[in-house]
Coordinates of C-alpha atoms in Angstrom, one line a residue:
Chain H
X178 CA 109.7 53.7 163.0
X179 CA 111.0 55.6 166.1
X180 CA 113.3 54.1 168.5
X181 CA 110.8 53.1 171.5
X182 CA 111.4 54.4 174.9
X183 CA 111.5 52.3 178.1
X184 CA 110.2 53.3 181.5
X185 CA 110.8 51.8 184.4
X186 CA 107.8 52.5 186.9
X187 CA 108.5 51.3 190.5
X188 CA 108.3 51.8 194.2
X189 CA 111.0 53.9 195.8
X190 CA 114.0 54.3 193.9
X191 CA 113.8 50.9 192.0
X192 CA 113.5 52.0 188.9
X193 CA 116.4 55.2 189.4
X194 CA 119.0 52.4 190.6
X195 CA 118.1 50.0 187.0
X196 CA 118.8 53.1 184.9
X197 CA 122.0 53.2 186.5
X198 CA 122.9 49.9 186.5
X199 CA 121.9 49.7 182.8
X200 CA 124.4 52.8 182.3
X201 CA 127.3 51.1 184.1
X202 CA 126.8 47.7 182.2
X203 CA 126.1 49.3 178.9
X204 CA 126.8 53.0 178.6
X205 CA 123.7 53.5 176.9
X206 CA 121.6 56.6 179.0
X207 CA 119.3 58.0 176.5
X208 CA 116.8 54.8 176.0
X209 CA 115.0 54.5 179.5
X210 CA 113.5 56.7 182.0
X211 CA 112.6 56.1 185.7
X212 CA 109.5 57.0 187.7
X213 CA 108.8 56.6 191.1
X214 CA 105.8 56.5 192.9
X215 CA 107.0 57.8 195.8
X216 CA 104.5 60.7 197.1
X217 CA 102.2 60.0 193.9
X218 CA 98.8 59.5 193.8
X219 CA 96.9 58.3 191.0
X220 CA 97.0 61.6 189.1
X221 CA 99.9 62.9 190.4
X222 CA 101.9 59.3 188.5
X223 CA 99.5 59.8 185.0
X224 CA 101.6 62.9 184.7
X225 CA 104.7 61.5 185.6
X226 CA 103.9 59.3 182.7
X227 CA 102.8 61.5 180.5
X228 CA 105.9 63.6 180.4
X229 CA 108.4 60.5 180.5
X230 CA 106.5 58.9 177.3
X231 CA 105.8 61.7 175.0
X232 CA 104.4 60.9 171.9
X233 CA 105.4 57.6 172.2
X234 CA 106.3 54.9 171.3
X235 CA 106.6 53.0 174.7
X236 CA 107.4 50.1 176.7
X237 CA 106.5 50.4 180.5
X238 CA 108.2 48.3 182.6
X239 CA 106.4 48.0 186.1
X240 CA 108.1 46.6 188.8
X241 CA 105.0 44.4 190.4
X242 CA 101.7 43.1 188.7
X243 CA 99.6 45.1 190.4
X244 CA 99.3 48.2 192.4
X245 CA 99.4 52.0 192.3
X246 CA 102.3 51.5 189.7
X247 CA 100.6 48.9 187.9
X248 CA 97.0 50.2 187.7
X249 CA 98.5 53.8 186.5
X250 CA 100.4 52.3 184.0
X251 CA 97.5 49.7 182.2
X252 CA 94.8 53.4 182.8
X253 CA 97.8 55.4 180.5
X254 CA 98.3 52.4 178.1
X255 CA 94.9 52.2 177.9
X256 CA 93.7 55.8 177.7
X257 CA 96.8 57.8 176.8
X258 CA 97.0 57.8 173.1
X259 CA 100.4 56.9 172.7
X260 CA 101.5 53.1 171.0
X261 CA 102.6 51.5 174.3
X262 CA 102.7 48.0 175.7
X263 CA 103.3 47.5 179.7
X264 CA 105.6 44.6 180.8
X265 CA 105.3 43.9 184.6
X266 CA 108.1 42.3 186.9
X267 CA 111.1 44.1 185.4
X268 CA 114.6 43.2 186.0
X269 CA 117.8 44.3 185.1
X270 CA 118.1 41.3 182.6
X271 CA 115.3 42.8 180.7
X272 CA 116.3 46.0 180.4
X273 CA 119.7 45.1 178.8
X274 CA 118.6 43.2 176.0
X275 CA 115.5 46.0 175.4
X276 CA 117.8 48.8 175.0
X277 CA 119.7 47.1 172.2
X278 CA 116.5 46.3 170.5
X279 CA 114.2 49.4 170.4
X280 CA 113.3 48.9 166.7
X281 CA 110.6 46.8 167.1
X282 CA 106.5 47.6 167.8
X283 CA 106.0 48.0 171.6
X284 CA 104.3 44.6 171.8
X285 CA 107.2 42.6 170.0
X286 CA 110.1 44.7 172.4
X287 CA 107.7 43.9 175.6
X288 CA 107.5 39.7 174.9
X289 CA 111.1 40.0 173.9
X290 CA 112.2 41.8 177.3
X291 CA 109.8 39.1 178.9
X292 CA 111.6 36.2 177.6
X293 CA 115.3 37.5 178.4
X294 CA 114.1 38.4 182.3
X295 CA 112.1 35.2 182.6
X296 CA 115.4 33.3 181.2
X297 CA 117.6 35.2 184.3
X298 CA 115.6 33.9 186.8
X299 CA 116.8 30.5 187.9
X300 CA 118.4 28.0 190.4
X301 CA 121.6 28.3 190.2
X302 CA 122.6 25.6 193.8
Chain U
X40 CA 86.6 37.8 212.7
X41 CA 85.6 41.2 210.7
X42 CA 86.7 44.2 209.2
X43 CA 90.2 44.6 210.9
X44 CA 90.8 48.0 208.6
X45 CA 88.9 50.7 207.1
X46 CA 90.9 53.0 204.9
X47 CA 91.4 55.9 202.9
X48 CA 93.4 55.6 200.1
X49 CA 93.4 57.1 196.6
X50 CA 95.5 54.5 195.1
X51 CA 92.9 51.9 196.4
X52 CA 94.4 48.4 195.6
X53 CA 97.9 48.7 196.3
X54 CA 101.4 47.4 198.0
X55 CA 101.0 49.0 200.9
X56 CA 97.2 47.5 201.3
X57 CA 97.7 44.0 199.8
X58 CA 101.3 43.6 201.5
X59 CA 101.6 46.4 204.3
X60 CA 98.3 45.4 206.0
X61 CA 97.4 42.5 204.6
X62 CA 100.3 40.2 205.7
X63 CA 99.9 41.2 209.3
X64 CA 96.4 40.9 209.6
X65 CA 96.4 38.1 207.5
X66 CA 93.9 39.4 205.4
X67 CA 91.4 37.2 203.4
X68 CA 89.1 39.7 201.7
X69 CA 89.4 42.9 200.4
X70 CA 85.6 45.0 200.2
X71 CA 86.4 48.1 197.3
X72 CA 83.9 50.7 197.7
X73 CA 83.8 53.4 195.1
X74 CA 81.0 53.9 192.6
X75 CA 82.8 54.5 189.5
X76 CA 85.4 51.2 189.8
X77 CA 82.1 49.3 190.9
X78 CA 80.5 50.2 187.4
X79 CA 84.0 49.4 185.6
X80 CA 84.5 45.8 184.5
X81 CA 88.3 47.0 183.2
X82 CA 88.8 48.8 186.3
X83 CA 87.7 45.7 188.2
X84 CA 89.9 43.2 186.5
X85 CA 93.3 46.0 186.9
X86 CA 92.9 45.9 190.2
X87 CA 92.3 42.3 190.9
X88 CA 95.6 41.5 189.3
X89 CA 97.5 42.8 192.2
X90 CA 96.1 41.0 195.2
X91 CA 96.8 37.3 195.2
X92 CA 93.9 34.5 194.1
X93 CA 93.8 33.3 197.7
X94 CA 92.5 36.7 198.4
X95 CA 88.7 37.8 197.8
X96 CA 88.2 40.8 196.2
X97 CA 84.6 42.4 196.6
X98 CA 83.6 45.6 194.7
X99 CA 80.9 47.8 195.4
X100 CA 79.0 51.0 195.1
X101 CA 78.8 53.4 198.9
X102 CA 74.9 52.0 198.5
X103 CA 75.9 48.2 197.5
X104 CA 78.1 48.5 200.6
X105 CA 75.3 50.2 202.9
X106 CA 73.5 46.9 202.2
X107 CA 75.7 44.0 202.3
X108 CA 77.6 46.2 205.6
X109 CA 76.5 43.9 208.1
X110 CA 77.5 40.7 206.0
X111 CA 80.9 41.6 206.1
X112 CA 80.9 42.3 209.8
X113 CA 79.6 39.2 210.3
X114 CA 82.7 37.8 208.6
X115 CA 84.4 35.0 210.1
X116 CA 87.4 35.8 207.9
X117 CA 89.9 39.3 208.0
X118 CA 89.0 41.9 205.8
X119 CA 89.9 45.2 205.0
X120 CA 87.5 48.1 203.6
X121 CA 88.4 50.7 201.4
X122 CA 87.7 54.1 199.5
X123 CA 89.6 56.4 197.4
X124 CA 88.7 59.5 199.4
X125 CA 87.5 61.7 201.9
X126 CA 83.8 62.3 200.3
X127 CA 83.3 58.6 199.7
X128 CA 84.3 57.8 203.5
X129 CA 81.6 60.3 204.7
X130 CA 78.9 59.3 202.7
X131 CA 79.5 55.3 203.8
X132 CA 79.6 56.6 207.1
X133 CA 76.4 58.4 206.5
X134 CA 74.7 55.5 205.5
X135 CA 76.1 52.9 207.9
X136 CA 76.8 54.1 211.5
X137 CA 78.4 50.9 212.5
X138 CA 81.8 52.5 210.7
X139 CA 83.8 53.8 213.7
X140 CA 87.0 54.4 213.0
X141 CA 88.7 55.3 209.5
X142 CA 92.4 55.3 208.5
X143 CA 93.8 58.0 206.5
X144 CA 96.5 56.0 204.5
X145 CA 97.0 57.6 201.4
X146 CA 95.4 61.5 200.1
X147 CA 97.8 62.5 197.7
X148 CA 98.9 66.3 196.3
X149 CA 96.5 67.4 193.6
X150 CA 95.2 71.6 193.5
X151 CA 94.1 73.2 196.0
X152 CA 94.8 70.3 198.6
X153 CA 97.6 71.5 201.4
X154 CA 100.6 69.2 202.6
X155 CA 99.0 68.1 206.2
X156 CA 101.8 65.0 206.5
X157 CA 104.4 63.4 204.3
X158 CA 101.1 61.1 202.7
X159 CA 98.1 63.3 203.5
X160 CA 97.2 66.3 201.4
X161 CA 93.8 67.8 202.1
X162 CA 91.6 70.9 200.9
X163 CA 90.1 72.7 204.1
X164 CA 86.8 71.2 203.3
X165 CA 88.3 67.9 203.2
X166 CA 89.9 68.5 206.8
X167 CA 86.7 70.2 207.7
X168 CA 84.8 67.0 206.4
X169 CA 87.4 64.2 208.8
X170 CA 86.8 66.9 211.5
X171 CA 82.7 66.2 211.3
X172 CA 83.1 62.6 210.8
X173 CA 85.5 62.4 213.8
X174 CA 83.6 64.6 215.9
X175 CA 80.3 62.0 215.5
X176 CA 82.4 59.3 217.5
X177 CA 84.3 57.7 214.3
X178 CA 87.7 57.4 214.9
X179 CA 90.5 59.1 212.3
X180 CA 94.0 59.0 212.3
X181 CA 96.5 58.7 209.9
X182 CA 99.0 55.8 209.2
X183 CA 100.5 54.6 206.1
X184 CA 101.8 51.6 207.7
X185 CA 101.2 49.8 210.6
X186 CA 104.7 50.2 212.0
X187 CA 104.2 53.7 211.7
X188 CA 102.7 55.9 214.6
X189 CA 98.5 56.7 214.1
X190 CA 98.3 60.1 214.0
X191 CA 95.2 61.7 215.4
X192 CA 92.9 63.8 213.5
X193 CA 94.0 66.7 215.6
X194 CA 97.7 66.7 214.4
X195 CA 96.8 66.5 210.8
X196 CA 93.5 68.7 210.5

């Protein structure tokens, strides 16, 4: 199996600051790949996806669930041919435990990368 | 209350919409006019999942919303209208003449559409089309958000 990608999709430059933040935690800079949506309408953001996954394999990982980078994301999932599962509310927790375990199907790396960012949201006070 | 909003966006159901407009208007229904997402249980259900439950969603076809028009104007609640572009805008326009105004929030780059502002790409006949629809007393100007400036059709066509 090929090592999956990630993709951060997100409003402004959310997803261009995780990608660096994942770099200065891990070092790792080859695993994800942001998108914004800024300028993007629906067709202009299938493309943007279609270069960043390739052939796939794929997780997405969409900052809110629901919206323009939502909706583009489940249409490509859905329609683009690739193997690709979409995870939605992304956070930096997430995205360090995915890039350490990218030889999984997309659907076992997305609940995975679910369960570490769910477990990073809490009340600390 | 009634229709607070009617807008032209391509990405429809979005951030902007839901949370841009919607907070400050304190929107409590949402009327989707387009004929292919009407026909499109999937479609439907994607874009339902980004507006909150509190928060009616109604899809329709430009002749579904022809007819239930004067329902929704007749709203006690805040709603907001949309379509994904120019064509559709017209031909609701056509059909109801109670639409006055229209706001040009999102018409992104695709071929053969020209950079009019930062969020507004249009082909001539596009521009052409606002121009008509404008100069039949309906109101167009562009705004992406409301603590942005409306600009008037004249700037951007």
């Amino acid at each position: 199996m090929s090592e999956l990608r990630g993709v951060i999709v997100s409003h402004a430059a959310v997803a261009q600051a995780l990608v660096a933040a994942v770099k200065a935690i891990t070092g790792i800079d080859d695993a994800l790949t942001p998108i914004s949506n800024e300028g993007c309408g629906t067709e202009a953001l299938g493309e943007r996806l279609r270069e960043a996954v390739g052939p796939g394999p794929a997780v997405l990982f969409v900052d809110l669930p629901g919206g323009s980078c939502f909706t583009s994301s489940a249409r490509y999932a859905k329609q683009g041919g690739a193997e690709i599962a979409v995870v939605t509310g992304v956070n930096l927790a997430m995205l360090l435990d995915f890039v350490f375990h990218r030889d999984v199907a997309p659907a076992d790396a997305a609940r995975r990368a679910v369960d570490a960012g769910a477990k990073a949201i809490r009340v600390t006070a | 209350m009634t229709l607070a909003l009617y807008r032209i966006d391509d990405r429809l159901i979005h951030g902007q919409v839901v949370v841009g407009w919607g907070q400050p208007l304190n929107c409590s229904f949402i009327v989707l006019v387009d004929d292919e997402v009407s026909s499109s249980d999937w479609e439907q259900d994607l874009y339902r999942m980004g507006v909150s439950p509190q928060i009616e969603v109604i899809f329709a076809s430009v002749e579904q919303a022809a007819a239930q028009f004067s329902d929704w104007e007749a709203d006690a609640r805040v709603g907001i209208l949309l379509v994904g572009d120019v064509e559709t805008a017209v031909a609701l326009a056509a059909r109801v003449p109670q639409v006055k105004r229209f706001n040009v929030g999102g018409v992104h780059h695709r071929a053969g559409r020209t950079e009019r502002l930062r969020f507004v790409y249009l082909t001539d006949e596009e521009a052409s089309k606002l121009r008509e629809l404008a100069a039949r007393g309906v109101e167009v100007t562009a705004q992406d958000v409301p603590t942005a400036r409306a600009v008037p059709i004249g700037e951007f066509t």
